């Protein structure tokens, strides 16, 4: 059985994606790199410069890779001078940084912990774990109700547009990947239910429109 690979991190530089791939290979972690367009272009013109490189691994390997990268970055953090910009942060700002590891680099996160400890702040591994767990709970929360997009979706669905089907599909199927590899649905259940209706309505209208055109032509 093939294990599903999901995006661990995206890079806009192929070399950075390759660097992470080297780490994965050295540690025998299965992966793949996929190119993704960063722009939606209605003309379907392909801009070769507008690409992301998504490094994908199994969700079960997220924690393992996090620990490997943490060990590597710890060496760089230990050698960092006090002229680094994070030393200008207040204790409150550093604590907030540590509480949102998904918004900062791993290096910045580890350095923030080091600076806090140097200043006598009691921030232990257990404290960091608690902050990270709280952040995971926050990230699990679905997006706010998508009333505007639901209305737009119905409009395009009734007009027989493919965009209506896409909006519906996105609303009911979109997921977000948490830093630990867990995936949760992006939207609340009522919005997802509306998304299903929009999707199937758009498909039915598209089929009906195609059938009418065939009849007219014949």
Coordinates of C-alpha atoms in Angstrom, one line a residue:
X1 CA 0.0 0.0 0.0
X2 CA 1.4 3.4 -1.0
X3 CA 1.5 5.9 1.8
X4 CA 0.0 9.3 1.0
X5 CA 2.6 12.1 0.9
X6 CA 1.4 15.5 1.9
X7 CA 3.2 18.9 1.8
X8 CA 5.7 19.5 4.6
X9 CA 7.0 22.8 3.3
X10 CA 6.9 24.9 0.2
X11 CA 9.9 26.8 -1.2
X12 CA 10.1 29.4 -4.0
X13 CA 13.7 28.4 -4.6
X14 CA 14.4 24.9 -6.0
X15 CA 17.8 24.9 -4.3
X16 CA 16.2 25.2 -0.9
X17 CA 13.8 22.3 -1.7
X18 CA 16.8 20.3 -2.8
X19 CA 18.6 21.0 0.5
X20 CA 15.7 19.6 2.5
X21 CA 15.5 16.6 0.1
X22 CA 19.2 15.9 1.0
X23 CA 18.3 15.8 4.6
X24 CA 15.4 13.4 3.9
X25 CA 17.6 11.1 1.9
X26 CA 20.3 11.0 4.6
X27 CA 17.7 9.9 7.1
X28 CA 15.9 7.5 4.8
X29 CA 12.6 9.4 4.8
X30 CA 10.5 8.8 1.6
X31 CA 9.6 12.1 -0.1
X32 CA 8.8 13.7 -3.4
X33 CA 9.1 17.3 -4.7
X34 CA 6.2 18.7 -6.8
X35 CA 6.2 22.0 -8.7
X36 CA 3.2 24.1 -8.1
X37 CA 2.1 27.3 -9.9
X38 CA 1.7 30.2 -7.5
X39 CA -0.6 32.2 -9.7
X40 CA -4.0 31.5 -11.2
X41 CA -3.8 32.7 -14.7
X42 CA -7.2 32.7 -16.7
X43 CA -5.2 32.9 -19.9
X44 CA -3.5 29.6 -19.0
X45 CA -0.2 31.2 -19.9
X46 CA 2.5 29.4 -17.9
X47 CA 4.9 31.7 -16.0
X48 CA 8.0 29.6 -15.3
X49 CA 9.1 32.1 -12.6
X50 CA 5.9 31.8 -10.6
X51 CA 6.5 28.4 -9.0
X52 CA 6.6 26.8 -5.6
X53 CA 8.4 23.6 -4.9
X54 CA 6.4 21.5 -2.4
X55 CA 8.4 18.9 -0.5
X56 CA 6.0 16.1 0.5
X57 CA 6.4 13.4 3.1
X58 CA 4.2 11.0 5.0
X59 CA 2.3 12.6 7.9
X60 CA 3.8 10.0 10.1
X61 CA 7.3 11.4 9.4
X62 CA 6.5 15.1 10.3
X63 CA 7.5 14.7 13.9
X64 CA 10.7 12.7 13.0
X65 CA 11.8 15.3 10.5
X66 CA 11.0 18.2 12.9
X67 CA 13.3 16.6 15.5
X68 CA 16.1 16.1 12.9
X69 CA 15.9 19.7 11.8
X70 CA 15.8 20.9 15.4
X71 CA 19.0 19.1 16.2
X72 CA 20.7 20.6 13.1
X73 CA 19.6 24.1 13.8
X74 CA 20.5 23.9 17.5
X75 CA 24.2 23.9 16.4
X76 CA 23.7 27.2 14.5
X77 CA 21.8 28.7 17.3
X78 CA 24.5 28.0 19.9
X79 CA 27.0 29.9 17.7
X80 CA 24.8 32.9 17.1
X81 CA 26.2 36.3 18.3
X82 CA 24.2 38.8 20.4
X83 CA 24.0 41.2 17.5
X84 CA 21.2 39.1 16.0
X85 CA 18.0 41.1 15.5
X86 CA 16.0 38.8 17.9
X87 CA 18.0 40.1 20.8
X88 CA 16.2 43.4 20.3
X89 CA 12.8 41.7 21.0
X90 CA 11.2 42.0 24.4
X91 CA 10.5 38.9 26.5
X92 CA 6.8 39.2 25.5
X93 CA 7.6 39.4 21.8
X94 CA 9.9 36.4 22.1
X95 CA 7.4 34.4 24.0
X96 CA 4.8 35.1 21.3
X97 CA 7.3 34.0 18.6
X98 CA 7.8 30.7 20.4
X99 CA 4.1 30.2 20.7
X100 CA 3.7 30.5 16.9
X101 CA 6.4 28.2 15.4
X102 CA 4.5 27.9 12.1
X103 CA 4.9 31.7 11.5
X104 CA 8.7 31.7 12.1
X105 CA 11.7 29.7 11.0
X106 CA 12.9 26.9 13.2
X107 CA 16.1 28.8 13.7
X108 CA 14.3 31.9 15.0
X109 CA 12.1 29.7 17.3
X110 CA 15.1 28.0 18.9
X111 CA 17.0 31.2 19.2
X112 CA 14.1 32.9 20.9
X113 CA 14.0 30.2 23.5
X114 CA 17.8 30.5 24.0
X115 CA 17.5 34.3 24.5
X116 CA 14.6 33.9 27.0
X117 CA 16.6 31.4 29.0
X118 CA 19.7 33.7 29.0
X119 CA 17.4 36.5 30.4
X120 CA 16.4 34.2 33.3
X121 CA 12.9 33.5 31.9
X122 CA 11.7 30.0 33.1
X123 CA 10.9 28.5 29.7
X124 CA 11.5 24.8 29.7
X125 CA 11.0 22.1 27.0
X126 CA 7.6 21.3 28.7
X127 CA 6.6 25.0 28.5
X128 CA 7.5 25.0 24.8
X129 CA 5.5 21.8 24.3
X130 CA 2.5 23.4 26.0
X131 CA 2.7 26.5 23.8
X132 CA 3.0 24.4 20.7
X133 CA 0.0 22.3 21.7
X134 CA -2.1 25.4 22.3
X135 CA -1.0 26.7 18.9
X136 CA -2.1 23.4 17.3
X137 CA -5.6 23.7 18.9
X138 CA -5.8 27.3 17.5
X139 CA -4.8 26.1 14.0
X140 CA -7.4 23.4 14.1
X141 CA -10.2 26.0 14.3
X142 CA -12.0 26.3 10.9
X143 CA -12.0 29.5 8.9
X144 CA -14.8 32.0 9.5
X145 CA -18.1 31.4 7.7
X146 CA -17.7 31.8 3.9
X147 CA -21.0 33.5 3.2
X148 CA -19.7 35.6 0.3
X149 CA -18.0 32.7 -1.5
X150 CA -21.1 30.6 -1.0
X151 CA -23.2 33.2 -2.8
X152 CA -20.6 33.6 -5.6
X153 CA -20.5 29.8 -5.9
X154 CA -24.3 29.5 -6.3
X155 CA -24.3 32.3 -8.9
X156 CA -21.6 30.7 -11.0
X157 CA -23.1 27.2 -10.5
X158 CA -26.5 28.4 -11.9
X159 CA -24.8 30.1 -14.8
X160 CA -23.2 26.8 -15.7
X161 CA -19.6 28.0 -15.0
X162 CA -16.8 25.7 -14.1
X163 CA -15.8 28.2 -11.5
X164 CA -18.9 27.3 -9.6
X165 CA -18.0 23.7 -9.4
X166 CA -14.4 24.6 -8.3
X167 CA -15.7 26.9 -5.5
X168 CA -18.0 24.2 -4.3
X169 CA -15.3 21.5 -4.5
X170 CA -12.9 23.8 -2.6
X171 CA -15.4 24.6 0.2
X172 CA -16.3 20.9 1.0
X173 CA -12.9 19.3 0.4
X174 CA -10.2 21.8 1.4
X175 CA -7.9 20.8 4.2
X176 CA -5.0 22.4 6.0
X177 CA -2.0 20.5 7.3
X178 CA -0.8 21.2 10.8
X179 CA 2.9 21.4 11.8
X180 CA 2.6 17.8 13.3
X181 CA 1.2 16.4 10.0
X182 CA -2.4 16.2 11.1
X183 CA -4.9 17.3 8.5
X184 CA -8.2 19.0 9.3
X185 CA -11.0 20.5 7.2
X186 CA -10.6 24.2 6.5
X187 CA -14.2 25.2 6.8
X188 CA -17.1 24.7 9.2
X189 CA -19.5 21.8 8.5
X190 CA -22.4 24.0 7.3
X191 CA -20.1 25.7 4.8
X192 CA -18.8 22.3 3.6
X193 CA -22.4 21.1 3.2
X194 CA -23.2 24.2 1.1
X195 CA -20.0 23.5 -0.9
X196 CA -21.3 20.0 -1.8
X197 CA -24.6 21.4 -3.0
X198 CA -22.9 24.1 -5.1
X199 CA -20.5 21.5 -6.6
X200 CA -23.3 19.0 -7.7
X201 CA -25.6 21.9 -8.8
X202 CA -22.8 23.2 -11.0
X203 CA -22.2 19.7 -12.5
X204 CA -25.9 19.2 -13.2
X205 CA -26.2 22.6 -14.9
X206 CA -23.1 21.9 -17.0
X207 CA -24.5 18.6 -18.1
X208 CA -27.9 20.1 -18.9
X209 CA -26.3 22.9 -20.8
X210 CA -24.2 20.5 -22.8
X211 CA -27.2 18.3 -23.6
X212 CA -29.2 21.3 -24.8
X213 CA -26.4 22.4 -27.1
X214 CA -26.2 18.9 -28.6
X215 CA -29.9 18.8 -29.2
X216 CA -29.9 22.3 -30.8
X217 CA -27.0 21.3 -33.1
X218 CA -28.6 18.0 -34.1

